[in-house]
Short mmCIF file of C-alpha atoms in Angstrom, two decimals:
data_model
loop_
_atom_site.label_atom_id
_atom_site.label_comp_id
_atom_site.label_asym_id
_atom_site.label_seq_id
_atom_site.Cartn_x
_atom_site.Cartn_y
_atom_site.Cartn_z
CA MET Y 142 -3.20 45.83 42.51
CA THR Y 143 -3.44 42.07 43.05
CA THR Y 144 -0.61 39.63 42.76
CA GLY Y 145 -1.19 36.20 41.19
CA VAL Y 146 -0.16 33.32 43.39
CA ARG Y 147 1.05 30.18 41.72
CA ARG Y 148 -0.96 27.26 43.08
CA ARG Y 149 1.09 24.35 44.33
CA MET Y 150 0.03 21.03 42.85
CA GLY Y 151 -0.58 17.96 44.96
CA VAL Y 152 1.48 14.83 44.41
CA ASP Y 153 -1.06 12.98 42.27
CA GLU Y 154 -1.96 16.10 40.31
CA ARG Y 155 1.71 16.76 39.52
CA ARG Y 156 2.25 13.14 38.48
CA GLN Y 157 -0.73 13.32 36.15
CA GLN Y 158 0.58 16.58 34.70
CA LEU Y 159 3.98 15.03 33.97
CA ILE Y 160 2.37 12.00 32.37
CA GLY Y 161 0.30 14.28 30.15
CA VAL Y 162 3.34 16.37 29.18
CA ALA Y 163 5.35 13.23 28.39
CA LEU Y 164 2.54 11.85 26.24
CA GLU Y 165 2.31 15.11 24.31
CA LEU Y 166 6.07 15.07 23.61
CA PHE Y 167 5.99 11.37 22.71
CA SER Y 168 3.20 12.16 20.23
CA HIS Y 169 5.63 14.21 18.15
CA ARG Y 170 8.89 12.34 18.67
CA ALA Y 171 9.95 8.85 19.64
CA PRO Y 172 10.26 8.42 23.43
CA ASP Y 173 13.98 7.62 23.14
CA ASP Y 174 14.51 11.08 21.60
CA VAL Y 175 12.81 12.97 24.43
CA SER Y 176 14.93 13.88 27.47
CA ILE Y 177 13.92 14.42 31.07
CA ASP Y 178 15.14 18.02 30.70
CA GLU Y 179 12.61 18.59 27.90
CA ILE Y 180 9.80 17.07 29.95
CA ALA Y 181 10.75 19.24 32.93
CA ALA Y 182 10.87 22.39 30.80
CA ALA Y 183 7.50 21.64 29.19
CA ALA Y 184 5.99 21.09 32.66
CA GLY Y 185 7.56 24.29 34.00
CA ILE Y 186 9.52 22.56 36.76
CA SER Y 187 13.12 21.60 37.43
CA ARG Y 188 14.77 18.33 36.40
CA PRO Y 189 15.30 17.23 40.05
CA LEU Y 190 11.60 17.73 40.71
CA VAL Y 191 10.73 15.31 37.90
CA TYR Y 192 12.87 12.70 39.65
CA HIS Y 193 11.01 13.44 42.87
CA TYR Y 194 7.85 12.04 41.27
CA PHE Y 195 9.41 9.41 39.00
CA PRO Y 196 12.68 7.51 39.69
CA GLY Y 197 13.74 7.82 36.06
CA LYS Y 198 12.64 8.23 32.49
CA GLN Y 199 11.66 4.57 32.19
CA SER Y 200 9.17 4.80 35.07
CA LEU Y 201 7.70 8.00 33.62
CA TYR Y 202 7.50 6.39 30.20
CA GLU Y 203 5.73 3.35 31.63
CA ALA Y 204 3.21 5.57 33.43
CA ALA Y 205 2.56 7.45 30.19
CA LEU Y 206 2.31 4.14 28.36
CA ARG Y 207 -0.29 2.92 30.84
CA ARG Y 208 -2.47 5.95 30.16
CA ALA Y 209 -2.00 5.59 26.40
CA ALA Y 210 -2.68 1.85 26.57
CA ASP Y 211 -5.91 2.40 28.47
CA GLU Y 212 -6.98 5.03 25.94
CA LEU Y 213 -6.09 2.84 22.96
CA ALA Y 214 -7.94 -0.15 24.41
CA GLY Y 215 -10.93 2.12 24.92
CA ARG Y 216 -11.01 2.91 21.21
CA PHE Y 217 -12.31 -0.64 20.62
CA LEU Y 218 -15.32 -0.10 22.88
CA GLU Y 219 -18.48 0.19 20.83
CA PRO Y 220 -22.19 -0.30 21.62
CA ARG Y 221 -23.23 -3.76 20.43
CA GLU Y 222 -26.03 -2.47 18.28
CA GLY Y 223 -26.49 -2.57 14.53
CA PRO Y 224 -24.54 -4.41 11.82
CA LEU Y 225 -21.04 -5.63 12.64
CA GLY Y 226 -19.48 -4.00 9.58
CA ALA Y 227 -20.57 -0.51 10.62
CA ARG Y 228 -19.37 -1.13 14.18
CA LEU Y 229 -15.93 -2.25 13.01
CA LEU Y 230 -15.66 0.78 10.74
CA ARG Y 231 -16.33 3.13 13.66
CA VAL Y 232 -13.76 1.25 15.75
CA MET Y 233 -11.16 1.62 12.99
CA GLY Y 234 -11.91 5.33 12.78
CA ARG Y 235 -11.16 5.79 16.48
CA PHE Y 236 -8.12 3.52 16.26
CA PHE Y 237 -6.62 5.62 13.46
CA ASP Y 238 -7.50 8.81 15.34
CA PHE Y 239 -5.20 7.55 18.09
CA VAL Y 240 -2.48 6.51 15.64
CA ASP Y 241 -2.68 9.88 13.91
CA GLU Y 242 -2.49 11.81 17.20
CA HIS Y 243 0.35 9.74 18.71
CA GLY Y 244 2.29 8.70 15.60
CA PRO Y 245 5.95 8.59 16.75
CA GLY Y 246 5.06 7.22 20.17
CA PHE Y 247 2.77 4.57 18.67
CA SER Y 248 5.46 3.58 16.18
CA ALA Y 249 8.19 3.32 18.83
CA LEU Y 250 5.89 1.37 21.11
CA MET Y 251 4.87 -1.24 18.56
CA ARG Y 252 8.25 -1.60 16.89
CA GLY Y 253 10.13 -1.87 20.18
CA GLY Y 254 13.31 -0.20 21.32
CA PRO Y 255 15.32 0.57 24.46
CA ALA Y 256 12.58 2.70 26.00
CA VAL Y 257 9.97 -0.02 25.65
CA GLY Y 258 12.10 -3.03 26.42
CA SER Y 259 10.85 -3.64 29.96
CA SER Y 260 8.61 -6.54 30.82
CA THR Y 261 6.10 -4.06 32.26
CA ALA Y 262 5.84 -2.16 28.99
CA ASN Y 263 5.59 -5.35 26.96
CA ALA Y 264 2.83 -6.62 29.24
CA MET Y 265 0.86 -3.40 28.70
CA ILE Y 266 1.20 -3.73 24.93
CA ASP Y 267 -0.04 -7.31 25.12
CA GLY Y 268 -2.89 -6.06 27.31
CA VAL Y 269 -4.05 -3.68 24.56
CA ARG Y 270 -4.00 -6.51 22.03
CA GLN Y 271 -5.95 -8.76 24.39
CA ALA Y 272 -8.52 -6.03 25.06
CA ALA Y 273 -9.01 -5.54 21.31
CA TYR Y 274 -9.37 -9.30 20.84
CA GLU Y 275 -11.98 -9.58 23.60
CA GLN Y 276 -13.94 -6.62 22.28
CA ILE Y 277 -14.16 -8.11 18.78
CA LEU Y 278 -15.39 -11.41 20.24
CA ALA Y 279 -18.00 -9.47 22.20
CA HIS Y 280 -19.13 -7.78 18.98
CA LEU Y 281 -19.49 -11.23 17.43
CA GLY Y 282 -21.45 -12.46 20.42
CA VAL Y 283 -19.08 -15.37 21.02
CA GLU Y 284 -17.95 -16.20 24.57
CA GLU Y 285 -15.90 -19.34 23.86
CA PRO Y 286 -14.37 -18.93 20.40
CA PRO Y 287 -13.42 -21.97 18.36
CA ALA Y 288 -9.76 -22.21 17.40
CA ARG Y 289 -10.30 -20.86 13.88
CA LEU Y 290 -12.19 -17.80 15.11
CA GLU Y 291 -9.43 -17.04 17.62
CA LEU Y 292 -6.93 -17.25 14.76
CA VAL Y 293 -9.01 -14.90 12.60
CA VAL Y 294 -9.49 -12.25 15.30
CA ARG Y 295 -5.90 -12.27 16.58
CA SER Y 296 -4.58 -12.19 13.01
CA TRP Y 297 -6.82 -9.23 12.24
CA VAL Y 298 -5.70 -7.30 15.34
CA SER Y 299 -2.08 -7.84 14.25
CA LEU Y 300 -2.96 -6.76 10.71
CA ALA Y 301 -4.54 -3.52 11.97
CA GLU Y 302 -1.41 -2.80 14.00
CA SER Y 303 1.02 -3.45 11.13
CA THR Y 304 -1.19 -1.51 8.68
CA ALA Y 305 -1.12 1.51 10.98
CA LEU Y 306 2.67 1.35 11.24
CA ILE Y 307 3.08 1.19 7.45
CA TRP Y 308 0.59 4.03 7.01
CA LEU Y 309 2.55 6.24 9.40
CA ASP Y 310 5.57 5.96 7.11
CA GLY Y 311 4.47 8.60 4.63
CA ARG Y 312 0.68 8.26 4.81
CA ARG Y 313 0.70 7.28 1.15
CA ILE Y 314 -2.78 5.72 1.20
CA PRO Y 315 -5.83 7.76 2.21
CA ARG Y 316 -6.69 6.95 5.78
CA ALA Y 317 -10.41 6.46 5.14
CA GLU Y 318 -9.62 3.85 2.49
CA LEU Y 319 -7.42 1.92 4.91
CA GLU Y 320 -10.09 1.97 7.59
CA MET Y 321 -12.61 0.47 5.15
CA GLN Y 322 -10.02 -1.96 3.79
CA LEU Y 323 -9.33 -3.30 7.28
CA VAL Y 324 -13.04 -3.96 7.78
CA HIS Y 325 -13.02 -5.79 4.45
CA ASP Y 326 -9.91 -7.69 5.56
CA PHE Y 327 -11.79 -8.94 8.62
CA ALA Y 328 -14.63 -10.20 6.43
CA ALA Y 329 -12.18 -11.86 4.03
CA LEU Y 330 -10.26 -13.63 6.82
CA ALA Y 331 -13.51 -14.89 8.33
CA ALA Y 332 -14.86 -16.02 4.96
CA VAL Y 333 -11.72 -18.00 4.11
CA SER Y 334 -11.83 -19.67 7.52
CA ALA Y 335 -15.53 -20.46 7.01
CA ALA Y 336 -14.63 -22.34 3.83
CA TYR Y 337 -12.71 -24.81 6.00
CA ASP Y 338 -14.97 -25.13 9.04
CA ALA Y 339 -18.73 -25.54 9.49
CA GLU Y 340 -18.78 -23.73 12.84
CA MET Y 341 -17.04 -20.73 11.32
CA ALA Y 342 -19.44 -20.86 8.40
CA GLY Y 343 -22.35 -20.61 10.82
CA ILE Y 344 -20.83 -17.55 12.50
CA VAL Y 345 -20.15 -15.82 9.18
CA LEU Y 346 -23.63 -16.55 7.83
CA ARG Y 347 -25.19 -15.19 11.02
CA VAL Y 348 -23.18 -11.97 10.70
CA LEU Y 349 -23.94 -11.54 7.00
CA ALA Y 350 -27.67 -12.03 7.59
CA GLU Y 351 -27.65 -8.80 9.60
CA GLU Y 352 -25.63 -6.78 7.10
CA PRO Y 353 -27.36 -4.24 4.80
CA ALA Y 354 -26.45 -4.14 1.13
CA ASP Y 355 -25.08 -0.61 1.51
CA GLY Y 356 -22.88 -1.45 4.53
CA PRO Y 357 -19.13 -2.16 4.56
CA PHE Y 358 -19.56 -5.91 3.97
CA GLY Y 359 -22.04 -5.26 1.18
CA ASP Y 360 -19.53 -2.86 -0.35
CA LEU Y 361 -16.92 -5.62 -0.35
CA LEU Y 362 -19.26 -8.04 -2.13
CA ALA Y 363 -20.03 -5.39 -4.74
CA ARG Y 364 -16.34 -4.73 -5.33
CA LEU Y 365 -15.59 -8.43 -5.69
CA SER Y 366 -18.53 -8.92 -8.06
CA ALA Y 367 -17.28 -6.12 -10.29
CA PHE Y 368 -13.79 -7.58 -10.24
CA SER Y 369 -14.62 -11.23 -10.93
CA PRO Y 370 -15.51 -11.01 -14.66
CA ALA Y 371 -12.01 -9.70 -15.35
CA VAL Y 372 -10.36 -12.74 -13.74
CA PRO Y 373 -9.57 -15.50 -16.25
CA ALA Y 374 -10.95 -18.92 -15.43
CA VAL Y 375 -8.49 -21.37 -13.92
CA PRO Y 376 -8.10 -24.49 -16.13
CA SER Y 377 -9.72 -27.45 -14.42
CA GLN Y 378 -6.55 -29.54 -14.53
CA ARG Y 379 -4.81 -26.95 -12.33
CA LEU Y 380 -7.37 -27.50 -9.57
CA THR Y 381 -6.51 -31.19 -9.13
#
């Protein structure tokens, strides 16, 4: 008969295990509702041992947040090949995968609260937003964005974030529809900005020239074309 020997984890391995356990618990409940005792029990160790690796819940939360932030930022990585609309749709699919898998933690993180009130945590959240912003600019092939393009991209990143939070509250709209809608929202924001600025118009026209009729942007144009006959004409005197 052989007796199983429980392998002792190294310091870094144990830390990574605790971060993973914390992330799993935060995926089902808000971080403020998860205790150190629960994390210790899920990891199969004692409460004092958790404090041996992390000074307190806040430091463990911030370590878990760092891993989650890195993963979330990675969801915006996409090969820069093919039409922009299809790329953005794949990005939104991975973004909502993350939101779906980490709902309560994502909600608590973005809405704020005692557990996420530290400057370190806030800086990591801002880092995710900045990474998303830079990735979208890379997809557009723009290194030094004009002011209007920066406004469009940052507004869209904020819109994706707020849309995900609203969707988590009941999931009342099919997820696939929201993913497509957000891609359409990006096109709409860019198009409105292009109406005010020649440089933005050049960027939008360049993007549209590479879009197929059956892609996400083509789908938006088809939807708008079908909708427009039903819209009553605006009297000319109301336009002056």
